[in-house]
mmCIF file of C-alpha atoms and ligand atoms in Angstrom:
data_model
loop_
_atom_site.group_PDB
_atom_site.id
_atom_site.type_symbol
_atom_site.label_atom_id
_atom_site.label_comp_id
_atom_site.label_asym_id
_atom_site.label_seq_id
_atom_site.Cartn_x
_atom_site.Cartn_y
_atom_site.Cartn_z
ATOM 1 C CA MET A 1 -133.062 -75.690 62.752
ATOM 2 C CA LYS A 2 -129.781 -76.342 61.002
ATOM 3 C CA ARG A 3 -129.864 -72.894 59.514
ATOM 4 C CA THR A 4 -130.492 -71.271 62.879
ATOM 5 C CA ILE A 5 -127.461 -72.967 64.416
ATOM 6 C CA LEU A 6 -125.321 -71.916 61.491
ATOM 7 C CA LEU A 7 -126.474 -68.339 61.863
ATOM 8 C CA ALA A 8 -125.909 -68.393 65.592
ATOM 9 C CA THR A 9 -122.301 -69.472 65.072
ATOM 10 C CA ALA A 10 -121.646 -66.978 62.358
ATOM 11 C CA ALA A 11 -123.278 -64.282 64.414
ATOM 12 C CA THR A 12 -120.452 -64.360 66.907
ATOM 13 C CA VAL A 13 -118.086 -63.399 64.080
ATOM 14 C CA VAL A 14 -119.887 -60.799 62.033
ATOM 15 C CA ALA A 15 -123.152 -60.110 63.789
ATOM 16 C CA GLY A 16 -124.132 -57.081 61.740
ATOM 17 C CA ALA A 17 -123.483 -58.554 58.338
ATOM 18 C CA VAL A 18 -125.263 -61.789 59.138
ATOM 19 C CA ALA A 19 -128.284 -59.986 60.511
ATOM 20 C CA ALA A 20 -128.509 -58.049 57.260
ATOM 21 C CA GLN A 21 -128.472 -61.267 55.244
ATOM 22 C CA GLU A 22 -131.004 -63.160 57.336
ATOM 23 C CA ASN A 23 -134.060 -63.728 55.247
ATOM 24 C CA VAL A 24 -136.438 -62.370 57.836
ATOM 25 C CA VAL A 25 -138.860 -59.518 58.272
ATOM 26 C CA ASN A 26 -139.696 -58.331 61.777
ATOM 27 C CA VAL A 27 -143.238 -57.002 61.884
ATOM 28 C CA TYR A 28 -144.832 -55.146 64.798
ATOM 29 C CA ASN A 29 -148.581 -54.772 64.312
ATOM 30 C CA TRP A 30 -151.717 -54.231 66.398
ATOM 31 C CA SER A 31 -153.222 -57.330 68.003
ATOM 32 C CA ASP A 32 -156.212 -58.962 66.253
ATOM 33 C CA TYR A 33 -155.365 -57.160 63.047
ATOM 34 C CA ILE A 34 -154.395 -59.689 60.366
ATOM 35 C CA ALA A 35 -156.002 -62.662 58.639
ATOM 36 C CA GLU A 36 -155.145 -66.152 59.848
ATOM 37 C CA ASP A 37 -153.293 -67.051 56.663
ATOM 38 C CA THR A 38 -151.618 -63.767 55.651
ATOM 39 C CA ILE A 39 -148.227 -64.556 57.131
ATOM 40 C CA GLU A 40 -148.251 -68.114 55.877
ATOM 41 C CA LYS A 41 -149.076 -66.889 52.370
ATOM 42 C CA PHE A 42 -146.338 -64.257 52.503
ATOM 43 C CA GLU A 43 -143.737 -66.783 53.607
ATOM 44 C CA ALA A 44 -144.801 -69.249 50.890
ATOM 45 C CA ALA A 45 -144.756 -66.564 48.194
ATOM 46 C CA THR A 46 -141.432 -64.954 49.122
ATOM 47 C CA GLY A 47 -139.396 -67.393 51.201
ATOM 48 C CA ILE A 48 -138.995 -64.614 53.779
ATOM 49 C CA LYS A 49 -139.705 -65.610 57.355
ATOM 50 C CA VAL A 50 -141.959 -63.306 59.345
ATOM 51 C CA VAL A 51 -141.313 -62.629 63.018
ATOM 52 C CA TYR A 52 -144.602 -61.134 64.146
ATOM 53 C CA ASP A 53 -145.120 -59.210 67.406
ATOM 54 C CA VAL A 54 -148.206 -57.336 68.517
ATOM 55 C CA PHE A 55 -149.129 -54.278 70.586
ATOM 56 C CA ASP A 56 -152.383 -52.553 71.469
ATOM 57 C CA SER A 57 -151.248 -49.011 72.179
ATOM 58 C CA ASN A 58 -149.730 -46.231 70.104
ATOM 59 C CA GLU A 59 -147.878 -45.027 73.190
ATOM 60 C CA VAL A 60 -146.106 -48.376 73.518
ATOM 61 C CA LEU A 61 -145.118 -48.353 69.853
ATOM 62 C CA GLU A 62 -144.009 -44.730 70.073
ATOM 63 C CA ALA A 63 -141.722 -45.382 73.030
ATOM 64 C CA LYS A 64 -139.973 -48.075 70.990
ATOM 65 C CA MET A 65 -139.716 -45.907 67.870
ATOM 66 C CA LEU A 66 -138.289 -42.927 69.734
ATOM 67 C CA THR A 67 -135.784 -45.055 71.615
ATOM 68 C CA GLY A 68 -134.600 -46.665 68.380
ATOM 69 C CA SER A 69 -132.941 -50.044 67.752
ATOM 70 C CA SER A 70 -136.309 -51.777 68.034
ATOM 71 C CA GLY A 71 -135.210 -54.361 65.489
ATOM 72 C CA TYR A 72 -138.528 -53.996 63.672
ATOM 73 C CA ASP A 73 -138.750 -53.691 59.898
ATOM 74 C CA VAL A 74 -142.430 -52.831 59.544
ATOM 75 C CA VAL A 75 -144.563 -51.077 62.161
ATOM 76 C CA VAL A 76 -148.119 -49.721 62.100
ATOM 77 C CA PRO A 77 -148.585 -46.386 63.924
ATOM 78 C CA THR A 78 -151.816 -44.415 63.693
ATOM 79 C CA SER A 79 -151.433 -41.373 61.446
ATOM 80 C CA ASP A 80 -151.180 -38.658 64.111
ATOM 81 C CA PHE A 81 -148.541 -40.632 65.990
ATOM 82 C CA LEU A 82 -146.829 -41.339 62.676
ATOM 83 C CA GLN A 83 -146.582 -37.610 62.006
ATOM 84 C CA ARG A 84 -144.829 -36.913 65.289
ATOM 85 C CA GLN A 85 -142.517 -39.897 64.841
ATOM 86 C CA ILE A 86 -141.593 -38.823 61.302
ATOM 87 C CA ALA A 87 -140.681 -35.409 62.679
ATOM 88 C CA ALA A 88 -138.485 -37.149 65.247
ATOM 89 C CA GLY A 89 -136.653 -38.976 62.462
ATOM 90 C CA ALA A 90 -137.976 -42.414 63.390
ATOM 91 C CA TYR A 91 -138.758 -43.583 59.839
ATOM 92 C CA GLN A 92 -137.121 -43.872 56.451
ATOM 93 C CA PRO A 93 -138.798 -42.795 53.211
ATOM 94 C CA LEU A 94 -140.490 -45.622 51.320
ATOM 95 C CA ASP A 95 -138.774 -46.680 48.118
ATOM 96 C CA LYS A 96 -141.843 -46.492 45.914
ATOM 97 C CA SER A 97 -140.093 -48.294 43.049
ATOM 98 C CA LYS A 98 -140.361 -51.383 45.247
ATOM 99 C CA LEU A 99 -144.070 -50.864 45.915
ATOM 100 C CA PRO A 100 -145.907 -51.384 42.613
ATOM 101 C CA ASN A 101 -149.081 -52.252 44.525
ATOM 102 C CA LEU A 102 -149.335 -48.618 45.625
ATOM 103 C CA ALA A 103 -151.367 -48.364 42.425
ATOM 104 C CA ASN A 104 -154.119 -50.314 44.221
ATOM 105 C CA MET A 105 -154.567 -47.684 46.888
ATOM 106 C CA ASP A 106 -157.577 -45.376 47.080
ATOM 107 C CA THR A 107 -156.310 -41.951 46.040
ATOM 108 C CA ASP A 108 -158.781 -40.018 48.221
ATOM 109 C CA LEU A 109 -157.883 -41.962 51.345
ATOM 110 C CA MET A 110 -154.167 -41.674 50.604
ATOM 111 C CA ALA A 111 -154.662 -37.924 50.157
ATOM 112 C CA GLY A 112 -156.268 -37.915 53.613
ATOM 113 C CA ALA A 113 -153.275 -39.784 55.018
ATOM 114 C CA ALA A 114 -150.962 -37.259 53.320
ATOM 115 C CA ILE A 115 -152.204 -34.604 55.745
ATOM 116 C CA TYR A 116 -149.990 -36.366 58.305
ATOM 117 C CA ASP A 117 -147.331 -37.552 55.880
ATOM 118 C CA PRO A 118 -146.996 -35.209 52.877
ATOM 119 C CA ASP A 119 -146.840 -37.078 49.542
ATOM 120 C CA ASN A 120 -147.223 -40.346 51.471
ATOM 121 C CA GLU A 121 -143.467 -40.315 51.639
ATOM 122 C CA TYR A 122 -143.100 -42.549 54.684
ATOM 123 C CA ALA A 123 -146.197 -44.702 54.966
ATOM 124 C CA THR A 124 -149.156 -46.339 53.329
ATOM 125 C CA ILE A 125 -152.569 -47.173 54.784
ATOM 126 C CA TYR A 126 -152.962 -50.561 56.423
ATOM 127 C CA MET A 127 -156.537 -50.367 57.741
ATOM 128 C CA TRP A 128 -158.795 -47.638 59.063
ATOM 129 C CA GLY A 129 -161.721 -47.464 61.395
ATOM 130 C CA THR A 130 -163.626 -45.531 63.999
ATOM 131 C CA THR A 131 -163.630 -45.342 67.791
ATOM 132 C CA GLY A 132 -167.229 -45.913 68.820
ATOM 133 C CA ILE A 133 -169.329 -48.006 71.174
ATOM 134 C CA GLY A 134 -169.648 -51.783 71.312
ATOM 135 C CA TYR A 135 -172.487 -53.133 73.426
ATOM 136 C CA ASN A 136 -174.409 -56.177 74.521
ATOM 137 C CA VAL A 137 -177.868 -55.690 73.044
ATOM 138 C CA GLN A 138 -179.797 -57.644 75.683
ATOM 139 C CA ALA A 139 -177.928 -56.250 78.685
ATOM 140 C CA ILE A 140 -178.693 -52.686 77.564
ATOM 141 C CA ALA A 141 -182.351 -53.494 76.909
ATOM 142 C CA ASP A 142 -182.614 -55.087 80.370
ATOM 143 C CA ARG A 143 -181.236 -52.000 82.079
ATOM 144 C CA LEU A 144 -182.469 -49.114 79.937
ATOM 145 C CA GLY A 145 -185.630 -50.594 78.430
ATOM 146 C CA GLU A 146 -186.404 -52.426 75.189
ATOM 147 C CA ASP A 147 -187.054 -49.123 73.432
ATOM 148 C CA TYR A 148 -183.789 -47.475 74.353
ATOM 149 C CA GLU A 149 -181.912 -46.764 71.152
ATOM 150 C CA VAL A 150 -178.176 -46.895 71.350
ATOM 151 C CA ASN A 151 -177.154 -44.004 69.136
ATOM 152 C CA SER A 152 -175.527 -41.491 71.446
ATOM 153 C CA TRP A 153 -172.437 -41.060 73.589
ATOM 154 C CA ASP A 154 -174.983 -40.641 76.423
ATOM 155 C CA LEU A 155 -174.530 -44.362 76.974
ATOM 156 C CA VAL A 156 -171.100 -43.811 78.492
ATOM 157 C CA PHE A 157 -170.791 -40.076 79.131
ATOM 158 C CA ASN A 158 -174.141 -39.351 80.788
ATOM 159 C CA PRO A 159 -173.365 -40.119 84.444
ATOM 160 C CA GLU A 160 -176.919 -41.278 85.233
ATOM 161 C CA ILE A 161 -177.148 -43.606 82.250
ATOM 162 C CA VAL A 162 -173.715 -45.153 82.584
ATOM 163 C CA ALA A 163 -174.319 -45.717 86.315
ATOM 164 C CA LYS A 164 -177.197 -48.027 85.387
ATOM 165 C CA LEU A 165 -174.795 -50.132 83.313
ATOM 166 C CA ALA A 166 -171.923 -50.274 85.772
ATOM 167 C CA ASP A 167 -172.981 -53.670 87.123
ATOM 168 C CA CYS A 168 -172.712 -55.401 83.740
ATOM 169 C CA GLY A 169 -169.303 -53.918 82.939
ATOM 170 C CA VAL A 170 -168.439 -50.732 81.060
ATOM 171 C CA THR A 171 -164.932 -50.434 79.642
ATOM 172 C CA MET A 172 -162.897 -47.954 77.654
ATOM 173 C CA LEU A 173 -159.804 -48.096 75.518
ATOM 174 C CA ASP A 174 -156.603 -47.153 77.251
ATOM 175 C CA ALA A 175 -156.092 -44.524 74.576
ATOM 176 C CA PRO A 176 -155.967 -40.992 76.020
ATOM 177 C CA THR A 177 -155.763 -39.190 72.666
ATOM 178 C CA GLU A 178 -158.971 -40.908 71.573
ATOM 179 C CA ILE A 179 -161.073 -40.994 74.738
ATOM 180 C CA ILE A 180 -160.454 -37.467 76.077
ATOM 181 C CA PRO A 181 -161.377 -35.854 72.706
ATOM 182 C CA ALA A 182 -164.536 -38.025 72.599
ATOM 183 C CA ALA A 183 -165.497 -36.600 75.999
ATOM 184 C CA MET A 184 -164.688 -33.077 74.780
ATOM 185 C CA ASN A 185 -166.897 -33.624 71.727
ATOM 186 C CA TYR A 186 -169.741 -34.789 73.974
ATOM 187 C CA LEU A 187 -169.451 -31.540 75.917
ATOM 188 C CA GLY A 188 -169.832 -29.579 72.679
ATOM 189 C CA LEU A 189 -166.134 -28.706 72.502
ATOM 190 C CA ASP A 190 -163.973 -29.225 69.428
ATOM 191 C CA PRO A 191 -162.517 -32.747 69.691
ATOM 192 C CA ARG A 192 -159.463 -31.493 67.795
ATOM 193 C CA SER A 193 -158.841 -28.644 70.190
ATOM 194 C CA THR A 194 -155.426 -28.535 71.837
ATOM 195 C CA ASP A 195 -156.517 -26.012 74.408
ATOM 196 C CA LYS A 196 -155.522 -27.142 77.873
ATOM 197 C CA ALA A 197 -158.840 -26.004 79.345
ATOM 198 C CA ASP A 198 -160.707 -28.224 76.872
ATOM 199 C CA PHE A 199 -158.638 -31.256 77.817
ATOM 200 C CA GLU A 200 -159.309 -30.487 81.466
ATOM 201 C CA ALA A 201 -163.047 -30.295 80.806
ATOM 202 C CA GLY A 202 -163.008 -33.651 78.982
ATOM 203 C CA ALA A 203 -160.983 -35.242 81.757
ATOM 204 C CA ALA A 204 -163.335 -33.799 84.397
ATOM 205 C CA LEU A 205 -166.272 -35.489 82.678
ATOM 206 C CA LEU A 206 -164.345 -38.753 82.606
ATOM 207 C CA GLU A 207 -163.604 -38.430 86.310
ATOM 208 C CA THR A 208 -167.333 -38.049 86.950
ATOM 209 C CA ILE A 209 -168.143 -41.327 85.223
ATOM 210 C CA ARG A 210 -164.989 -43.095 86.421
ATOM 211 C CA PRO A 211 -166.812 -44.999 89.230
ATOM 212 C CA SER A 212 -168.921 -46.720 86.538
ATOM 213 C CA ILE A 213 -165.932 -47.886 84.462
ATOM 214 C CA ARG A 214 -164.655 -51.391 85.079
ATOM 215 C CA TYR A 215 -161.357 -51.059 83.241
ATOM 216 C CA PHE A 216 -159.335 -49.194 80.652
ATOM 217 C CA HIS A 217 -157.738 -51.654 78.237
ATOM 218 C CA SER A 218 -157.400 -51.818 74.464
ATOM 219 C CA SER A 219 -157.681 -55.507 73.561
ATOM 220 C CA GLN A 220 -159.221 -57.439 76.460
ATOM 221 C CA TYR A 221 -162.686 -56.151 75.573
ATOM 222 C CA ILE A 222 -162.994 -58.279 72.437
ATOM 223 C CA ASN A 223 -163.307 -61.544 74.346
ATOM 224 C CA ASP A 224 -165.133 -59.954 77.254
ATOM 225 C CA LEU A 225 -167.840 -58.551 74.971
ATOM 226 C CA ALA A 226 -168.078 -61.847 73.085
ATOM 227 C CA ASN A 227 -168.471 -63.821 76.319
ATOM 228 C CA GLY A 228 -170.976 -61.434 77.877
ATOM 229 C CA ASP A 229 -168.546 -60.505 80.657
ATOM 230 C CA ILE A 230 -168.923 -56.803 79.906
ATOM 231 C CA CYS A 231 -171.859 -54.943 78.346
ATOM 232 C CA VAL A 232 -170.332 -51.745 76.932
ATOM 233 C CA ALA A 233 -166.907 -51.076 75.449
ATOM 234 C CA VAL A 234 -165.731 -47.845 73.942
ATOM 235 C CA GLY A 235 -163.633 -49.553 71.328
ATOM 236 C CA TRP A 236 -162.463 -49.845 67.749
ATOM 237 C CA SER A 237 -164.946 -50.756 65.023
ATOM 238 C CA GLY A 238 -163.388 -53.976 63.735
ATOM 239 C CA ASP A 239 -162.581 -55.260 67.218
ATOM 240 C CA VAL A 240 -166.231 -54.971 68.211
ATOM 241 C CA PHE A 241 -167.275 -56.791 65.037
ATOM 242 C CA GLN A 242 -164.755 -59.506 65.885
ATOM 243 C CA ALA A 243 -166.480 -59.823 69.275
ATOM 244 C CA LEU A 244 -169.842 -60.047 67.529
ATOM 245 C CA TYR A 245 -168.515 -62.754 65.264
ATOM 246 C CA ARG A 246 -166.865 -64.707 68.092
ATOM 247 C CA ALA A 247 -170.153 -64.694 70.033
ATOM 248 C CA GLU A 248 -171.990 -65.935 66.944
ATOM 249 C CA GLU A 249 -169.446 -68.721 66.474
ATOM 250 C CA ALA A 250 -169.702 -69.709 70.122
ATOM 251 C CA GLU A 251 -173.516 -69.729 69.867
ATOM 252 C CA ASN A 252 -173.579 -68.381 73.400
ATOM 253 C CA GLY A 253 -176.650 -66.197 72.900
ATOM 254 C CA VAL A 254 -174.687 -62.952 73.244
ATOM 255 C CA GLU A 255 -175.687 -60.337 70.679
ATOM 256 C CA VAL A 256 -173.112 -57.599 70.170
ATOM 257 C CA GLY A 257 -173.762 -54.266 68.446
ATOM 258 C CA TYR A 258 -171.480 -51.451 67.311
ATOM 259 C CA VAL A 259 -172.513 -47.866 66.838
ATOM 260 C CA ILE A 260 -170.859 -44.708 65.610
ATOM 261 C CA PRO A 261 -172.793 -42.315 67.860
ATOM 262 C CA ASP A 262 -174.819 -39.523 66.269
ATOM 263 C CA GLU A 263 -172.587 -36.860 67.857
ATOM 264 C CA GLY A 264 -169.704 -38.206 65.757
ATOM 265 C CA ALA A 265 -166.584 -40.221 66.431
ATOM 266 C CA LEU A 266 -162.897 -40.395 65.690
ATOM 267 C CA GLN A 267 -161.857 -41.800 62.332
ATOM 268 C CA TRP A 268 -158.280 -42.996 62.332
ATOM 269 C CA PHE A 269 -155.822 -44.462 59.836
ATOM 270 C CA ASP A 270 -153.209 -47.039 60.747
ATOM 271 C CA MET A 271 -150.129 -46.755 58.563
ATOM 272 C CA MET A 272 -147.376 -49.175 57.575
ATOM 273 C CA ALA A 273 -143.928 -47.615 57.923
ATOM 274 C CA ILE A 274 -140.284 -48.681 58.033
ATOM 275 C CA PRO A 275 -138.149 -47.617 61.022
ATOM 276 C CA VAL A 276 -135.065 -45.620 60.101
ATOM 277 C CA ASP A 277 -132.824 -48.353 61.511
ATOM 278 C CA ALA A 278 -134.778 -51.355 60.192
ATOM 279 C CA PRO A 279 -132.387 -54.286 59.711
ATOM 280 C CA HIS A 280 -134.155 -55.748 56.651
ATOM 281 C CA VAL A 281 -135.220 -52.838 54.496
ATOM 282 C CA ASP A 282 -135.736 -54.814 51.284
ATOM 283 C CA ASN A 283 -137.849 -57.393 53.036
ATOM 284 C CA ALA A 284 -139.855 -54.623 54.661
ATOM 285 C CA HIS A 285 -140.749 -53.304 51.207
ATOM 286 C CA THR A 286 -141.584 -56.810 50.013
ATOM 287 C CA PHE A 287 -143.906 -57.247 53.004
ATOM 288 C CA ILE A 288 -145.645 -53.891 52.566
ATOM 289 C CA ASN A 289 -146.092 -54.504 48.857
ATOM 290 C CA PHE A 290 -147.520 -57.965 49.550
ATOM 291 C CA ILE A 291 -150.057 -56.532 52.008
ATOM 292 C CA MET A 292 -151.165 -54.019 49.360
ATOM 293 C CA ASP A 293 -152.048 -56.871 47.000
ATOM 294 C CA ALA A 294 -155.795 -56.461 46.419
ATOM 295 C CA GLN A 295 -156.711 -60.026 47.385
ATOM 296 C CA ILE A 296 -154.468 -60.059 50.464
ATOM 297 C CA THR A 297 -155.946 -56.808 51.779
ATOM 298 C CA ALA A 298 -159.467 -58.057 51.019
ATOM 299 C CA ASP A 299 -158.690 -61.232 52.988
ATOM 300 C CA ILE A 300 -157.536 -59.146 55.959
ATOM 301 C CA THR A 301 -160.631 -56.942 55.924
ATOM 302 C CA ASN A 302 -162.825 -60.021 55.610
ATOM 303 C CA TYR A 303 -161.161 -61.467 58.698
ATOM 304 C CA VAL A 304 -160.698 -58.460 60.988
ATOM 305 C CA TRP A 305 -163.730 -56.381 59.939
ATOM 306 C CA TYR A 306 -161.752 -53.186 59.429
ATOM 307 C CA ALA A 307 -162.117 -50.953 56.396
ATOM 308 C CA ASN A 308 -158.986 -50.591 54.280
ATOM 309 C CA GLY A 309 -157.484 -48.022 51.956
ATOM 310 C CA ASN A 310 -157.073 -50.374 49.022
ATOM 311 C CA ALA A 311 -159.559 -49.515 46.262
ATOM 312 C CA ALA A 312 -158.689 -52.608 44.215
ATOM 313 C CA SER A 313 -159.554 -54.876 47.156
ATOM 314 C CA ILE A 314 -163.106 -53.631 47.638
ATOM 315 C CA PRO A 315 -164.760 -55.891 45.010
ATOM 316 C CA MET A 316 -163.324 -58.871 46.928
ATOM 317 C CA VAL A 317 -164.559 -57.695 50.319
ATOM 318 C CA ASP A 318 -167.684 -59.399 51.665
ATOM 319 C CA PRO A 319 -170.716 -57.201 50.822
ATOM 320 C CA ASP A 320 -171.890 -57.645 54.426
ATOM 321 C CA ILE A 321 -168.782 -55.717 55.425
ATOM 322 C CA THR A 322 -168.809 -53.018 52.740
ATOM 323 C CA GLY A 323 -172.540 -52.610 53.399
ATOM 324 C CA ASP A 324 -172.234 -52.290 57.169
ATOM 325 C CA PRO A 325 -172.429 -48.643 58.255
ATOM 326 C CA GLY A 326 -170.394 -49.472 61.358
ATOM 327 C CA ILE A 327 -167.439 -50.399 59.149
ATOM 328 C CA PHE A 328 -167.969 -48.260 56.067
ATOM 329 C CA PRO A 329 -169.892 -45.293 57.534
ATOM 330 C CA THR A 330 -172.721 -43.683 55.579
ATOM 331 C CA GLU A 331 -172.128 -40.276 54.104
ATOM 332 C CA ALA A 332 -174.163 -38.655 56.872
ATOM 333 C CA ALA A 333 -172.114 -40.419 59.539
ATOM 334 C CA SER A 334 -168.864 -39.643 57.725
ATOM 335 C CA ALA A 335 -169.651 -35.954 57.835
ATOM 336 C CA LYS A 336 -169.600 -36.154 61.640
ATOM 337 C CA LEU A 337 -166.348 -38.039 61.986
ATOM 338 C CA TRP A 338 -163.290 -36.166 63.126
ATOM 339 C CA SER A 339 -159.706 -37.017 62.421
ATOM 340 C CA SER A 340 -156.956 -37.251 64.968
ATOM 341 C CA LYS A 341 -154.733 -34.313 65.610
ATOM 342 C CA VAL A 342 -151.055 -34.512 66.337
ATOM 343 C CA TYR A 343 -150.046 -33.060 69.709
ATOM 344 C CA ASP A 344 -146.727 -31.402 70.388
ATOM 345 C CA ALA A 345 -144.692 -32.709 73.300
ATOM 346 C CA ARG A 346 -146.091 -30.186 75.765
ATOM 347 C CA THR A 347 -149.708 -30.893 74.879
ATOM 348 C CA ASP A 348 -148.988 -34.584 74.988
ATOM 349 C CA ARG A 349 -147.699 -34.251 78.544
ATOM 350 C CA VAL A 350 -150.889 -32.453 79.573
ATOM 351 C CA VAL A 351 -152.996 -35.257 78.093
ATOM 352 C CA THR A 352 -150.887 -38.002 79.666
ATOM 353 C CA ARG A 353 -151.059 -36.400 83.097
ATOM 354 C CA LEU A 354 -154.834 -35.953 82.922
ATOM 355 C CA TRP A 355 -155.241 -39.522 81.726
ATOM 356 C CA THR A 356 -153.293 -40.932 84.634
ATOM 357 C CA LYS A 357 -155.592 -39.013 86.938
ATOM 358 C CA VAL A 358 -158.684 -40.342 85.189
ATOM 359 C CA LYS A 359 -157.478 -43.931 85.230
ATOM 360 C CA THR A 360 -156.399 -44.026 88.842
ATOM 361 C CA GLY A 361 -159.498 -42.113 89.869
ATOM 362 C CA GLN A 362 -157.506 -39.643 91.974
HETATM 363 C C1 N2P B 1 -156.792 -53.755 66.239
HETATM 364 C C2 N2P B 1 -156.828 -52.364 66.704
HETATM 365 C C3 N2P B 1 -156.385 -51.441 65.677
HETATM 366 C C4 N2P B 1 -156.907 -50.108 65.737
HETATM 367 N N1 N2P B 1 -157.038 -54.627 67.288
HETATM 368 C C5 N2P B 1 -156.216 -49.098 66.494
HETATM 369 N N2 N2P B 1 -155.757 -48.025 65.749
#
């Protein structure tokens, strides 16, 4: 308290200099994406205070990064968005001499991330996952029969099937660059295509099923699935597992499942990066290096049920997690995953316009 007052007074004199000296790191991460004790442990280990904000949309983060002066020191864009933001000059190169824990990272996964960020110059992997289908096991069995196997995008993209589920609540992420390509893939088109006609075809399919969709939102579905308030969510792997776990904890009888459909799904990488105008660059490096500690990353994966890119952490990850094909896909499933593709500004406008149409149902 005393310190805050002191800073506030000094700030009126030399705002910039004081801000630079504040022992703070401003972190902007996805919601439901860190262990309960990570921040506490970081503060205890380093004496640096964490100011932690959350978002649930790459578009929201991107708007802040492209505007600049966000005040954030560490942010976590998905790799395709990262690529476009690097090109726009939104980030500063990592000072790898301050990141000894880079040695813990999985070289294959980092090579994958380097497709978006050559030589991993600007970012390192935080967590990765897939965009698949979360569902309420009993609600599906009640509506489609005990023998119905949930293993296909039919569940949400076949208009007749999804119509049978509309009453129990079907939701989708508000993530146009993930959902439209999933619809394109279902139609047999390349999910990485940037052809306008392909986007239009994907969006047309989404418009067909739109009457069966309760909402488009990227974080609300965790609690709703856990509570049995919805029965299907096109969502992110770890979030669905968090719903499963919350339902188990609540002992409310809701059984949640997650599937990477047989037709394939998006595999994405979320990356830690430092904005070009970050006020606390040293602290940002200290934070990123701390997260890459093997035990700290293992703790995060064990809490949020997302796979990570930290090879040294894997022995400390719960075998139930490393052994779950929904989190660490089998080789056969991996072969069907696609990676996200960066869109140029024009393509992005096409996708945004189509998405607005899908969402509003007009
Ligand atoms: C965590 C969502 C992170 C994954 N709630 C989105 N890339």
